Coordinates of C-alpha atoms in Angstrom, one line a residue:
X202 CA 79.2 93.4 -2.7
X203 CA 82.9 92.8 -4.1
X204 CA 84.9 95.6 -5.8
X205 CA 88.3 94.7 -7.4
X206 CA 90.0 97.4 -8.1
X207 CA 92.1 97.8 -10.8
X208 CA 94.4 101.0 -12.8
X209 CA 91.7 101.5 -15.0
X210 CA 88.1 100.1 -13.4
X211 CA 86.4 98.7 -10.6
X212 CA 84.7 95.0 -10.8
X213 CA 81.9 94.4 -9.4
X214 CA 79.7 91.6 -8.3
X215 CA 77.2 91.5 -5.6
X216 CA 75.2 88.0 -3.9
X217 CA 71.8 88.5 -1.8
X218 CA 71.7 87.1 1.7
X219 CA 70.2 84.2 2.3
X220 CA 67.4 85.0 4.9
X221 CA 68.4 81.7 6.7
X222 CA 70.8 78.4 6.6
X223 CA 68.4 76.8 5.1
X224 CA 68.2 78.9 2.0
X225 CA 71.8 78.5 1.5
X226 CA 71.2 74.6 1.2
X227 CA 68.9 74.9 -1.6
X228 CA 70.5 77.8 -3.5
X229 CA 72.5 76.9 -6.7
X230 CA 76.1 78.3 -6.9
X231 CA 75.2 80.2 -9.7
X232 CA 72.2 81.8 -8.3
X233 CA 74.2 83.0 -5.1
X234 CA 76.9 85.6 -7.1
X235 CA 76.3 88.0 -10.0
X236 CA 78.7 90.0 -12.0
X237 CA 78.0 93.5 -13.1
X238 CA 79.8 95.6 -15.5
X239 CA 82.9 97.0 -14.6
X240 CA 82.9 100.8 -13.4
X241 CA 85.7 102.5 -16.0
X242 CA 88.0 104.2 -13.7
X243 CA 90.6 106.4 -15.1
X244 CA 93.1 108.0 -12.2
X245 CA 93.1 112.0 -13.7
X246 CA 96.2 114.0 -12.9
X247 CA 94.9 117.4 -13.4
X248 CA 93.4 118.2 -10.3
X249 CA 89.8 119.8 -11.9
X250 CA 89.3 116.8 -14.1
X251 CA 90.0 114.7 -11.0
X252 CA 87.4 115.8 -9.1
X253 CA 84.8 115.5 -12.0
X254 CA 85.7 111.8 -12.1
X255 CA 85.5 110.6 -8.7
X256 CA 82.8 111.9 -8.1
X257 CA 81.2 110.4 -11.5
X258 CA 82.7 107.0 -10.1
X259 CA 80.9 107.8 -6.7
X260 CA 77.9 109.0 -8.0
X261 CA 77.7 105.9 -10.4
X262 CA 78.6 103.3 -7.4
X263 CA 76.4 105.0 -5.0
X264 CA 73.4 103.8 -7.3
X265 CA 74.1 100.6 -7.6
X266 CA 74.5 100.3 -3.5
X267 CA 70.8 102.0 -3.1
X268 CA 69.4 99.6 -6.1
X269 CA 71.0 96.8 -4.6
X270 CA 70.3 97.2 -0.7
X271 CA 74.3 96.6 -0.5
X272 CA 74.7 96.2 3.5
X273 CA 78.8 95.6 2.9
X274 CA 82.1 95.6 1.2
X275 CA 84.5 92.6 0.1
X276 CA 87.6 94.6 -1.3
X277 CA 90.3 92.7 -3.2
X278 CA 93.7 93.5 -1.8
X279 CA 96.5 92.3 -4.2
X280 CA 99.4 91.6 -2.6
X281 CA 103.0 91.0 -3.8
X282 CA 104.4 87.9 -4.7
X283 CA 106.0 88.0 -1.7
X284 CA 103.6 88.9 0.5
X285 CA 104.1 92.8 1.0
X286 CA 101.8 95.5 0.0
X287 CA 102.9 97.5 -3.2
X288 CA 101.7 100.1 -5.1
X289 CA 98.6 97.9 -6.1
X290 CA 97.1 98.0 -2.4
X291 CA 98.4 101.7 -2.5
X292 CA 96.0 102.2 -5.2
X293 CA 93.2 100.2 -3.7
X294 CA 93.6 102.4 -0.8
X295 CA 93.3 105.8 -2.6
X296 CA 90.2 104.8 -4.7
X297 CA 88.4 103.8 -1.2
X298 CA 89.4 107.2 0.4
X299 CA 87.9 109.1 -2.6
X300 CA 84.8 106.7 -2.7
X301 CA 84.4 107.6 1.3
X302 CA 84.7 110.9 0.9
X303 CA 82.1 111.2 -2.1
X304 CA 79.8 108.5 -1.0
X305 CA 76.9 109.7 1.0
X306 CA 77.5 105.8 2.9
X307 CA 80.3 105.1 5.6
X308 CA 82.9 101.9 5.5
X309 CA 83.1 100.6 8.9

């Protein structure tokens, strides 16, 4: 699964494994990768409604990674222009904390 994450949602899109080389071969581009809706993500700043919506964000992602049989992660890390991290991978960093402290799943 892929998650780009942005100020205001995560994207998502997700490709089955091919069960061997072969399979890869005879699979179409566009039958490898889907797209699903983006997850609406809106950083709170009151601590209470915080909590209630990361662990709506969790809760909603952790479905999606049982329906799916998601086995890993590809996470989007937007670099500068110049090539350091800025408060864009800052922000990519906090939603992954949240999501692996409210996910019942680890990131390894």
């Amino acid at each position: 699964m892929a998650m780009h994450i942005t100020d205001f949602k995560i994207g998502l899109a997700y490709a089955s494994p091919p069960s061997s080389a072969k399979d890869i071969r005879n699979t179409s581009k566009n039958d490898m990768v889907h797209t699903l809706d983006s997850t609406p993500y809106m950083p709170i700043f009151k601590k209470a409604n915080r909590f209630h919506e990361n662990v709506r964000v969790a809760n909603e992602l952790e479905e999606i990674i049982h329906d799916l049989n998601v086995e890993a992660f590809v996470v989007t890390w937007p670099i500068e222009s110049n090539g350091r991290m800025g408060k864009k991978c800052g922000k990519v960093l906090q939603v992954l904390d949240v999501l692996a402290g409210e996910l019942k799943i680890h990131f390894h």
